[in-house]
XYZ file of C-alpha atoms in Angstrom:
684
model
C 40.036 34.031 17.417
C 37.885 31.751 15.327
C 38.882 31.375 11.687
C 35.467 30.562 10.279
C 31.983 29.484 11.287
C 31.398 25.806 10.671
C 28.818 24.016 12.733
C 28.275 20.319 12.149
C 28.427 19.775 8.428
C 25.857 17.759 6.536
C 26.848 16.242 3.204
C 24.398 14.563 0.856
C 25.641 12.585 -2.114
C 22.941 11.615 -4.551
C 24.205 9.314 -7.269
C 22.494 10.510 -10.405
C 23.830 8.242 -13.107
C 21.161 7.692 -15.753
C 17.575 7.496 -14.579
C 16.579 7.208 -10.945
C 14.112 4.488 -11.854
C 14.795 1.816 -14.448
C 11.115 1.828 -15.332
C 10.385 5.517 -15.766
C 11.080 7.938 -18.537
C 12.903 5.816 -21.041
C 12.531 7.797 -24.246
C 15.440 10.103 -23.588
C 18.072 7.435 -22.962
C 16.554 4.284 -24.533
C 14.793 5.503 -27.686
C 11.722 3.403 -28.378
C 12.460 3.805 -32.085
C 15.294 1.320 -31.613
C 12.705 -1.449 -31.305
C 13.146 -1.989 -35.047
C 10.028 -0.420 -36.506
C 8.118 2.848 -36.517
C 6.213 2.785 -33.226
C 4.584 6.165 -33.868
C 3.063 4.870 -37.102
C 1.946 1.630 -35.457
C 0.162 3.312 -32.530
C -1.283 5.896 -34.896
C -3.048 3.120 -36.788
C -4.338 1.665 -33.508
C -5.939 4.999 -32.636
C -7.350 5.467 -36.127
C -8.874 1.992 -36.431
C -10.232 1.392 -32.916
C -14.032 1.203 -32.878
C -15.001 -1.094 -29.990
C -14.849 -0.750 -26.229
C -11.925 -3.137 -25.648
C -9.988 -1.544 -28.506
C -10.348 1.903 -26.938
C -9.288 0.585 -23.533
C -6.315 -1.347 -24.871
C -5.128 1.584 -26.952
C -5.423 3.944 -23.972
C -3.362 1.590 -21.783
C -0.765 1.271 -24.535
C -0.510 5.052 -24.927
C 0.076 5.338 -21.187
C 2.854 2.755 -21.207
C 4.443 4.363 -24.259
C 4.309 8.077 -23.479
C 3.847 8.243 -19.701
C 5.440 5.099 -18.295
C 5.767 6.768 -14.904
C 1.948 6.520 -14.599
C 1.773 2.882 -15.648
C 1.634 0.035 -13.130
C 4.916 -1.091 -14.661
C 6.718 1.973 -13.288
C 9.001 1.634 -10.297
C 6.646 3.648 -8.100
C 3.146 3.315 -9.591
C 1.416 4.358 -6.364
C 3.132 7.365 -4.750
C 2.400 7.434 -1.025
C 0.331 4.267 -1.518
C -2.250 5.971 -3.731
C -3.031 6.063 -7.427
C -1.473 9.090 -9.163
C -3.372 12.337 -9.729
C -1.933 13.628 -13.013
C -2.878 16.667 -15.040
C -5.191 14.703 -17.322
C -5.177 17.274 -20.118
C -1.435 16.838 -20.555
C -1.561 13.023 -20.788
C -2.213 11.754 -24.315
C -3.638 8.436 -23.088
C -6.204 10.173 -20.875
C -7.203 12.726 -23.498
C -7.752 9.816 -25.868
C -9.768 7.719 -23.397
C -11.856 10.624 -22.128
C -13.762 10.964 -25.389
C -15.176 7.432 -25.061
C -15.977 7.222 -21.348
C -19.485 7.918 -20.160
C -20.239 8.858 -16.575
C -23.984 8.255 -16.443
C -24.287 4.490 -16.882
C -23.592 1.236 -15.105
C -20.502 0.750 -17.247
C -17.959 3.148 -18.699
C -18.902 2.414 -22.297
C -21.298 0.125 -24.093
C -19.859 -3.378 -24.198
C -22.183 -5.130 -26.665
C -23.135 -7.651 -24.006
C -19.623 -8.043 -22.567
C -18.932 -7.560 -18.875
C -15.166 -7.250 -19.091
C -14.643 -5.058 -22.153
C -15.956 -1.738 -20.717
C -13.696 -2.238 -17.686
C -10.669 -1.950 -19.983
C -11.184 1.827 -19.759
C -11.302 1.712 -15.960
C -7.689 2.618 -15.220
C -7.986 5.641 -17.505
C -11.204 6.687 -15.761
C -9.541 6.519 -12.350
C -6.584 8.570 -13.566
C -8.967 11.164 -15.003
C -9.884 12.055 -11.440
C -12.734 12.477 -9.017
C -15.354 13.489 -11.590
C -15.101 9.943 -12.898
C -14.959 8.112 -9.570
C -18.738 7.531 -9.270
C -18.715 5.980 -12.737
C -15.882 3.645 -11.721
C -17.847 2.640 -8.623
C -20.753 1.569 -10.831
C -18.439 -0.167 -13.304
C -16.902 -2.161 -10.476
C -20.286 -3.293 -9.215
C -21.296 -4.296 -12.736
C -18.266 -6.579 -12.947
C -18.595 -8.016 -9.450
C -22.350 -8.673 -9.845
C -22.006 -10.399 -13.213
C -23.048 -14.059 -13.625
C -20.609 -16.549 -12.115
C -19.324 -19.794 -13.522
C -19.772 -22.923 -11.429
C -16.447 -22.345 -9.639
C -17.179 -18.681 -8.907
C -15.279 -17.131 -11.828
C -16.816 -13.874 -13.073
C -18.429 -14.235 -16.479
C -17.217 -12.256 -19.458
C -20.770 -12.120 -20.793
C -23.734 -10.455 -19.155
C -26.423 -12.851 -20.366
C -24.831 -16.177 -19.502
C -21.960 -17.553 -17.414
C -19.154 -17.803 -19.963
C -15.402 -17.509 -19.477
C -13.177 -15.915 -22.135
C -9.403 -15.731 -21.823
C -9.689 -12.152 -23.149
C -11.493 -11.117 -19.948
C -8.287 -11.485 -17.908
C -6.756 -8.448 -19.614
C -9.944 -6.353 -19.437
C -11.313 -6.642 -15.903
C -8.736 -7.964 -13.384
C -6.130 -5.221 -14.033
C -8.857 -2.644 -13.521
C -10.204 -4.317 -10.378
C -6.693 -4.449 -8.940
C -6.143 -0.757 -9.681
C -9.557 0.107 -8.230
C -8.626 -1.884 -5.099
C -5.580 0.347 -4.585
C -7.758 3.418 -5.150
C -10.149 2.211 -2.443
C -7.420 0.774 -0.198
C -9.336 -2.504 -0.433
C -7.020 -5.461 0.167
C -9.915 -7.927 0.053
C -10.767 -6.854 -3.476
C -7.145 -7.118 -4.544
C -6.926 -10.649 -3.165
C -10.188 -11.514 -4.909
C -8.771 -10.214 -8.172
C -5.810 -12.574 -7.874
C -8.206 -15.404 -6.986
C -10.248 -14.710 -10.118
C -7.150 -15.242 -12.249
C -6.731 -18.635 -10.623
C -10.402 -19.482 -11.129
C -10.081 -18.707 -14.826
C -7.087 -21.014 -15.046
C -9.092 -23.814 -13.358
C -11.555 -23.806 -16.250
C -9.507 -22.677 -19.247
C -6.014 -23.957 -18.400
C -4.385 -27.149 -17.300
C -1.782 -28.065 -19.890
C 0.235 -25.031 -20.849
C -1.697 -22.626 -23.018
C -5.323 -21.930 -22.142
C -8.464 -22.733 -24.093
C -10.138 -19.670 -25.510
C -13.780 -19.801 -24.337
C -15.788 -22.050 -22.047
C -19.542 -21.561 -22.052
C -22.829 -22.368 -23.731
C -22.941 -19.679 -26.420
C -19.400 -19.253 -27.800
C -17.520 -22.417 -26.825
C -13.979 -22.540 -28.259
C -11.645 -25.244 -26.945
C -8.832 -24.086 -29.226
C -5.776 -22.394 -27.794
C -6.180 -19.043 -29.482
C -2.850 -17.252 -29.402
C -4.319 -13.796 -28.895
C -6.571 -14.986 -26.054
C -3.598 -16.520 -24.279
C -1.660 -13.292 -24.781
C -4.559 -11.323 -23.336
C -4.510 -13.538 -20.235
C -0.733 -13.454 -19.748
C -0.411 -9.682 -20.109
C -3.510 -9.072 -17.991
C -2.039 -11.085 -15.135
C 1.284 -9.288 -15.579
C -0.559 -6.014 -14.965
C -2.207 -7.462 -11.853
C 1.191 -8.700 -10.668
C 2.707 -5.250 -11.224
C -0.108 -3.751 -9.144
C 0.395 -6.200 -6.280
C 4.179 -5.731 -6.277
C 3.950 -1.960 -6.771
C 1.558 -1.188 -3.883
C 3.269 -0.790 -0.529
C 0.392 -2.605 1.188
C 0.633 -5.777 -0.926
C 4.221 -5.955 -2.128
C 5.001 -8.559 0.530
C 2.194 -10.957 -0.477
C 4.380 -13.919 -1.374
C 1.509 -16.349 -1.949
C -0.391 -14.131 -4.388
C 2.788 -13.046 -6.179
C 3.918 -16.644 -6.536
C 0.521 -17.709 -7.856
C 0.470 -15.028 -10.540
C 4.042 -15.735 -11.590
C 3.219 -19.420 -11.946
C 0.096 -18.761 -14.021
C 1.937 -16.407 -16.365
C 4.912 -18.723 -16.827
C 2.622 -21.659 -17.610
C 1.064 -19.770 -20.508
C 4.421 -18.509 -21.767
C 5.774 -22.057 -21.705
C 2.797 -23.248 -23.719
C 3.410 -20.614 -26.384
C 7.185 -20.865 -26.409
C 7.073 -24.563 -27.295
C 4.821 -24.015 -30.303
C 5.886 -24.089 -33.935
C 6.112 -20.943 -36.058
C 4.789 -19.900 -39.421
C 6.657 -17.162 -41.247
C 8.581 -16.585 -37.977
C 5.342 -15.797 -36.093
C 3.248 -17.750 -33.603
C 0.225 -19.349 -35.205
C -3.220 -17.917 -34.568
C -4.131 -21.166 -32.782
C -1.305 -22.795 -30.859
C -0.695 -26.510 -31.352
C -2.471 -26.444 -34.711
C -0.238 -26.341 -37.793
C -3.216 -25.614 -40.053
C -3.254 -22.012 -38.843
C -1.156 -19.108 -40.125
C 1.389 -17.164 -38.146
C 0.143 -13.743 -37.050
C 1.285 -10.593 -35.246
C -1.308 -10.156 -32.480
C -0.543 -13.134 -30.275
C 3.155 -12.933 -31.114
C 3.265 -9.303 -29.968
C 1.399 -9.921 -26.711
C 3.610 -12.830 -25.701
C 6.741 -10.892 -26.594
C 5.695 -7.828 -24.577
C 4.786 -10.067 -21.625
C 8.247 -11.636 -21.567
C 9.907 -8.208 -21.461
C 7.572 -7.103 -18.654
C 8.162 -10.244 -16.620
C 11.934 -9.963 -17.093
C 11.692 -6.674 -15.193
C 8.918 -7.553 -12.725
C 10.272 -10.979 -11.725
C 13.785 -11.251 -13.155
C 14.504 -14.558 -11.424
C 11.463 -16.273 -12.941
C 12.549 -16.494 -16.575
C 15.824 -17.797 -17.926
C 17.810 -16.249 -20.738
C 16.108 -18.541 -23.259
C 12.874 -16.585 -22.785
C 14.605 -13.311 -23.619
C 16.227 -14.956 -26.623
C 12.770 -16.075 -27.738
C 11.300 -12.601 -27.240
C 14.178 -10.962 -29.088
C 13.698 -13.320 -32.046
C 9.970 -12.509 -32.028
C 10.631 -8.754 -31.899
C 12.973 -8.905 -34.862
C 10.459 -11.027 -36.790
C 7.674 -8.538 -36.022
C 9.798 -5.731 -37.472
C 9.587 -7.486 -40.826
C 5.789 -7.418 -40.716
C 5.298 -3.659 -40.378
C 4.415 -1.735 -43.532
C 5.510 1.786 -44.353
C 2.093 2.980 -43.181
C 2.545 1.281 -39.808
C 0.073 -1.530 -40.485
C 1.210 -4.832 -38.983
C 0.274 -7.931 -40.959
C -0.908 -10.622 -40.988
C -3.161 -10.447 -37.941
C -5.906 -12.599 -36.485
C -9.339 -11.275 -37.373
C -10.262 -9.385 -34.186
C -13.996 -9.893 -34.738
C -13.932 -13.456 -36.025
C -11.253 -15.590 -34.394
C -12.314 -18.673 -36.407
C -11.500 -16.940 -39.696
C -8.569 -18.756 -41.314
C -7.913 -15.881 -43.694
C -5.113 -13.556 -42.533
C -6.450 -10.122 -41.579
C -4.552 -7.536 -43.638
C -6.421 -4.257 -43.039
C -4.864 -3.496 -39.659
C -6.234 -5.010 -36.474
C -6.774 -2.236 -33.900
C -5.836 -4.541 -31.028
C -2.917 -5.976 -33.002
C -1.575 -2.474 -33.595
C -1.774 -1.774 -29.859
C -0.010 -5.058 -29.082
C 2.800 -4.193 -31.487
C 3.226 -0.904 -29.641
C 3.249 -2.690 -26.289
C 6.272 -4.592 -27.531
C 8.119 -1.317 -28.086
C 7.252 0.119 -24.666
C 8.054 -3.116 -22.807
C 11.278 -3.697 -24.748
C 12.403 -0.127 -24.071
C 11.937 -0.565 -20.328
C 13.689 -3.933 -20.278
C 16.505 -2.570 -22.449
C 17.184 0.280 -20.055
C 17.263 -2.091 -17.111
C 19.863 -4.241 -18.809
C 22.007 -1.609 -20.509
C 25.388 -1.267 -18.731
C 25.542 2.428 -19.655
C 21.923 3.373 -18.997
C 20.830 1.212 -16.104
C 20.455 3.134 -12.875
C 19.345 0.263 -10.684
C 22.024 -2.358 -11.243
C 24.212 -0.945 -8.516
C 23.443 -3.243 -5.621
C 22.865 -2.185 -2.039
C 26.129 -3.846 -1.039
C 27.970 -1.860 -3.711
C 26.538 1.386 -2.368
C 27.642 0.467 1.124
C 31.098 -0.425 -0.163
C 31.387 2.915 -1.941
C 30.642 4.717 1.305
C 33.130 2.571 3.227
C 35.799 3.304 0.612
C 35.269 7.035 1.186
C 35.651 6.850 4.949
C 39.429 7.534 5.103
C 39.150 10.621 2.880
C 36.119 11.898 4.783
C 37.790 11.442 8.140
C 40.850 13.322 6.904
C 38.712 16.182 5.588
C 36.990 16.444 8.964
C 40.342 16.504 10.741
C 41.828 19.200 8.519
C 38.725 21.398 8.632
C 38.031 20.887 12.328
C 34.480 19.764 11.588
C 33.080 17.871 14.603
C 30.579 15.676 12.773
C 29.062 14.820 9.433
C 26.158 12.804 8.056
C 26.337 11.465 4.527
C 23.804 9.705 2.323
C 24.089 8.085 -1.059
C 20.910 7.458 -3.028
C 20.962 5.489 -6.236
C 18.363 3.569 -8.201
C 15.786 3.645 -5.425
C 18.171 2.558 -2.653
C 19.654 4.870 -0.044
C 22.395 4.344 2.493
C 23.705 6.644 5.184
C 26.919 6.973 7.124
C 27.799 9.170 10.082
C 31.129 10.505 11.319
C 32.277 12.245 14.472
C 29.827 13.745 16.936
C 26.693 15.835 16.836
C 27.750 17.089 20.257
C 31.442 16.989 21.157
C 30.913 17.345 24.908
C 28.548 14.375 25.252
C 30.261 12.405 22.458
C 26.789 11.765 21.000
C 27.091 10.547 17.400
C 24.907 11.891 14.607
C 22.068 9.652 13.399
C 19.651 9.528 10.459
C 17.191 11.798 12.296
C 19.733 14.295 13.659
C 18.644 17.787 12.641
C 21.194 20.116 11.048
C 21.015 23.798 10.218
C 21.053 23.780 6.405
C 22.154 27.377 5.778
C 22.237 28.043 2.034
C 20.688 24.685 1.129
C 17.517 26.576 2.071
C 17.693 28.449 -1.218
C 16.620 25.390 -3.210
C 13.463 25.140 -1.082
C 12.713 28.821 -1.590
C 13.083 28.466 -5.368
C 10.850 25.381 -5.293
C 8.135 27.389 -3.528
C 8.424 30.077 -6.201
C 8.198 27.330 -8.848
C 4.869 26.204 -7.385
C 3.537 29.764 -7.590
C 4.709 30.042 -11.195
C 3.012 26.760 -12.065
C -0.207 28.019 -10.484
C -0.042 31.142 -12.662
C 0.317 33.512 -9.716
C 3.526 35.012 -11.093
C 6.126 34.311 -13.776
C 9.884 33.952 -13.744
C 10.111 37.273 -15.574
C 7.677 39.073 -13.256
C 9.285 42.302 -12.009
C 10.140 42.317 -8.307
C 8.883 45.885 -7.999
C 5.589 44.781 -9.521
C 4.988 42.653 -6.443
C 6.933 44.690 -3.878
C 6.197 48.348 -4.765
C 8.665 49.722 -2.204
C 11.465 48.248 -4.305
C 10.772 50.973 -6.891
C 12.536 53.466 -4.591
C 15.914 52.321 -5.856
C 15.419 54.356 -9.081
C 18.006 52.343 -11.031
C 18.015 49.525 -13.562
C 17.671 46.943 -10.789
C 14.375 48.333 -9.603
C 13.194 48.932 -13.160
C 14.001 45.512 -14.601
C 14.966 42.978 -11.896
C 12.720 39.924 -12.228
C 12.095 36.910 -10.012
C 14.668 34.815 -11.902
C 17.279 37.547 -11.415
C 17.081 37.604 -7.626
C 17.142 33.796 -7.433
C 20.223 33.470 -9.659
C 22.378 36.168 -7.993
C 22.640 38.248 -11.145
C 21.239 41.564 -9.896
C 24.635 42.874 -8.780
C 23.356 43.683 -5.267
C 26.031 43.789 -2.573
C 26.291 41.023 0.027
C 26.111 43.526 2.899
C 26.000 40.713 5.455
C 26.833 43.086 8.274
C 23.469 44.819 7.799
C 21.549 41.783 8.972
C 23.932 39.505 10.862
C 26.336 40.286 13.720
C 28.513 38.315 16.105
C 26.885 36.209 18.813
C 24.076 35.402 16.367
C 22.407 38.789 16.692
C 20.174 40.244 13.980
C 20.297 43.974 13.339
C 17.425 44.193 10.879
C 13.757 43.615 11.727
C 11.915 41.428 9.233
C 9.610 44.234 8.081
C 12.647 46.279 6.999
C 13.887 43.716 4.446
C 12.647 45.512 1.305
C 13.444 48.992 2.595
C 17.001 47.929 3.406
C 17.475 46.246 0.035
C 16.487 49.508 -1.622
C 19.643 51.128 -0.243
C 22.129 48.366 -1.068
C 24.968 49.254 -3.396
C 25.038 47.726 -6.845
C 28.589 46.426 -7.077
C 28.161 44.231 -10.166
C 26.693 44.712 -13.625
C 23.019 43.816 -13.803
C 22.545 40.388 -15.475
C 26.165 40.409 -16.664
C 27.891 38.876 -13.665
C 27.322 36.461 -10.806
C 27.508 38.112 -7.401
C 26.321 36.013 -4.477
C 23.943 37.909 -2.222
C 21.456 36.560 0.307
C 19.343 39.655 -0.203
C 17.800 38.204 -3.342
C 16.345 35.407 -1.264
C 15.176 37.889 1.340
C 13.188 39.544 -1.452
C 11.984 36.124 -2.646
C 10.732 35.392 0.863
C 8.780 38.640 0.827
C 7.307 37.748 -2.576
C 6.158 34.316 -1.409
C 4.555 35.722 1.717
C 2.955 38.631 -0.169
C 1.350 36.381 -2.789
C 0.243 33.533 -0.500
C -0.600 35.536 2.599
C 1.265 32.876 4.581
C 4.639 32.619 6.247
C 7.447 30.910 4.355
C 7.381 27.989 6.801
C 3.632 27.495 6.334
C 3.909 27.792 2.573
C 6.755 25.275 2.323
C 5.008 22.966 4.744
C 1.852 22.899 2.642
C 3.456 22.734 -0.798
C 6.662 20.714 -0.280
C 7.303 19.269 3.180
C 3.976 17.635 4.072
C 3.303 16.223 0.571
C 6.661 14.443 0.885
C 5.764 13.146 4.346
C 8.459 15.194 6.086
C 8.121 15.789 9.821
C 11.617 17.013 10.785
C 12.166 19.612 8.057
C 11.193 23.174 8.916
C 11.971 26.853 8.563
C 10.812 27.394 12.131
C 12.294 26.204 15.397
C 12.944 22.421 15.546
C 10.940 20.626 18.216
C 13.248 17.629 18.575
C 16.166 17.519 20.994
C 18.251 15.545 18.490
C 19.854 18.635 16.975
C 23.494 18.960 15.966
C 25.317 21.553 18.044
C 26.856 24.309 15.886
C 30.547 25.050 16.271
C 33.104 27.517 15.124
C 36.653 26.342 14.546
C 39.583 27.937 16.339
C 42.916 28.615 14.659
C 44.360 25.443 16.145
C 41.581 23.382 14.526
C 39.637 22.725 17.698
C 35.843 23.148 17.691
C 34.219 25.732 19.932
C 30.451 25.527 20.522
C 28.418 28.617 19.674
C 24.881 29.731 20.192
C 22.470 28.187 17.652
C 21.515 30.712 14.976
C 18.003 32.063 15.598
C 17.013 31.712 11.930
C 13.279 31.156 11.595
C 10.138 32.628 10.097
C 10.642 35.973 11.810
C 13.977 36.437 10.077
C 13.825 38.632 6.980
C 16.221 36.499 4.942
C 14.667 33.179 5.971
C 14.526 31.973 2.387
C 18.300 32.119 2.155
C 19.442 30.281 5.296
C 16.732 29.257 7.787
C 15.896 25.608 6.912
C 16.678 22.675 9.188
C 16.402 18.996 8.331
C 17.931 15.555 8.816
C 19.744 13.249 6.423
C 16.807 10.832 6.209
C 14.466 13.545 4.928
C 17.014 15.281 2.724
C 17.434 12.069 0.760
C 13.692 12.066 0.144
C 13.718 15.727 -0.892
C 16.594 15.485 -3.349
C 15.491 12.178 -4.828
C 12.045 13.639 -5.473
C 13.642 16.744 -7.002
C 15.745 14.672 -9.396
C 12.824 12.458 -10.403
C 10.670 15.521 -11.107
C 13.464 17.141 -13.098
C 13.992 14.063 -15.245
C 10.284 13.588 -15.865
C 9.681 17.224 -16.741
C 12.684 17.546 -19.052
C 11.650 14.366 -20.849
C 7.964 15.202 -21.237
C 8.184 18.960 -21.610
C 5.671 19.300 -18.767
C 6.099 21.604 -15.787
C 4.708 19.218 -13.173
C 5.106 15.565 -12.277
C 2.316 13.293 -11.006
C 2.705 12.650 -7.300
C 5.514 15.189 -6.870
C 5.313 18.610 -5.193
C 8.151 19.964 -7.333
C 7.137 22.118 -10.321
C 9.012 24.005 -13.031
C 12.124 21.939 -12.382
C 13.568 22.299 -15.882
C 13.710 26.061 -15.344
C 14.975 25.796 -11.773
C 17.802 23.403 -12.711
C 18.824 25.299 -15.861
C 21.973 27.499 -15.807
C 21.005 31.170 -15.500
C 24.341 32.923 -15.047
C 27.984 31.946 -15.455
C 29.949 31.986 -12.207
C 33.082 34.108 -12.166
C 35.114 31.555 -10.210
C 33.712 28.436 -11.844
C 35.427 25.111 -11.236
C 35.357 21.974 -13.341
C 31.961 21.037 -11.968
C 30.538 24.477 -11.115
C 30.520 26.822 -14.062
C 27.066 28.349 -13.677
C 24.330 28.985 -11.155
C 20.738 27.868 -11.486
C 17.863 28.984 -9.223
C 18.831 28.075 -5.683
């Protein structure tokens, strides 16, 4: 006689130390306050004092990097599925701020006082605001591309005459690069990189760049802020190129941008200081030290140390750290950073003391960039330092223990994956079919049994986020037949109760599942059968595992959506994640692990595959099938959504199908037989 039902076991190990991405969601583990000054006060002054187009755009970008780094191009995955994110704009402070200044009925996004580049500084915000703003971004792009050209083809910063300003490189190229991703336009992205090189041809040549070349506003001086604009602007373009799956392999363009940025940094790094700050004009000791250029250069070093860690030596970080500490001594109690370069009159040799809007934004950029670099390099917080080879070694080290577990349990085969810091590695043991000796592979489909419950809860979470029900919605309010129980369960049991096994309903497995994989209960009898189940535990006072709760959850999902569970999960979870081998229905592939039961002597005995599918009343408890390759994607996405939502307080994550994850992952009931690592049950 068989001792227990096993089947081929699938194990997924997801290493979840710290953050999944070293570039996303820093505030919880690397507090930005540790930068050395009050970032909230500094950015508050930037918002209060901004009054020109480029100031609005720069402040909006800074807010995004500070509060929603997962949406910034500096995040580890700035373009989910190769596309720009589609966030809930109303919940993003940067977008709410930018929205009030963007117009949708002109050739540019905001009046630029004769500048071509400045209105484009709001372009990334406009794209993130969504499709209502897309026509305006189309016109803004054409305005930039059709502007006057310098003799070498560089796009002019001014509308009336061909004139190149270093400032332009922060305003327009980062937007054009982002727009190129939005349009899937590789030619435009390459042209954006080329424009950076064209600007260097005219303004650069010996380290730091000249400020302006043109007939109306010529300035051959190496203005610190202008050079900072150019360096950080190209860093944003570089992040876009490296962050987009289509262009991340462009070695020539990446190398060109890295070279241009390093050249400017080298020019600034070699300059003398005044009051521990870079002078307003580099290579000119008659100028005062000021916070704007110093902040931009410092933030750029931190960004480049993450984007291209092999490009800069430790002396650059030492320089940036000294700058950051010096900047901390130039922040007043009100958050005003002084002295600054006059943002409206760069030739003014009097220190600007009233709070430069752009300077305040730059000082905040330092905090956001430092925070992200700090997390990457903290031995306790870094989640990406574990190399691929280390992951592989960890799996190899586990092989003897895993093989012994398989031998003792009689399990024929197992697939294992470890995902950590954006890298995943798999390992396979035994056979997916003992008779043919076929080994399991990354795409081998397994019956997931109770792992299905997490998918069911995720589908409910989507419905909650859409406002179609709540976690405390009564089950009987959706399924009226459940009222027939006439006890406290029918009167009070809510959605969260049935998902957390705290109703007290009996397991009663024999009512739906018999030997030889036979079902006794038709799907349409699920609710009516649940009505007659015994209550063998105290309602909400004890954990009592029962698949019937997920049978009821399946009925709720199908009642509200009018669709089968498989269709609902396919539309809300599986297809958005690009899954093709994960299903509630019948797998179409022949690469399916054979299920086995284990005899008393430890030998495996093949059994009929369980007929769990959409026509099974308790499908939400046991019917899913998937492979190790896709499970890694599912669980990694779950963890990223959970971390983002717990950090931001939001219930959704841009680019992720998983909603309400803080509630789903929270403990809802203590387990009666809790172990060291399992003391409570969440939702699924």
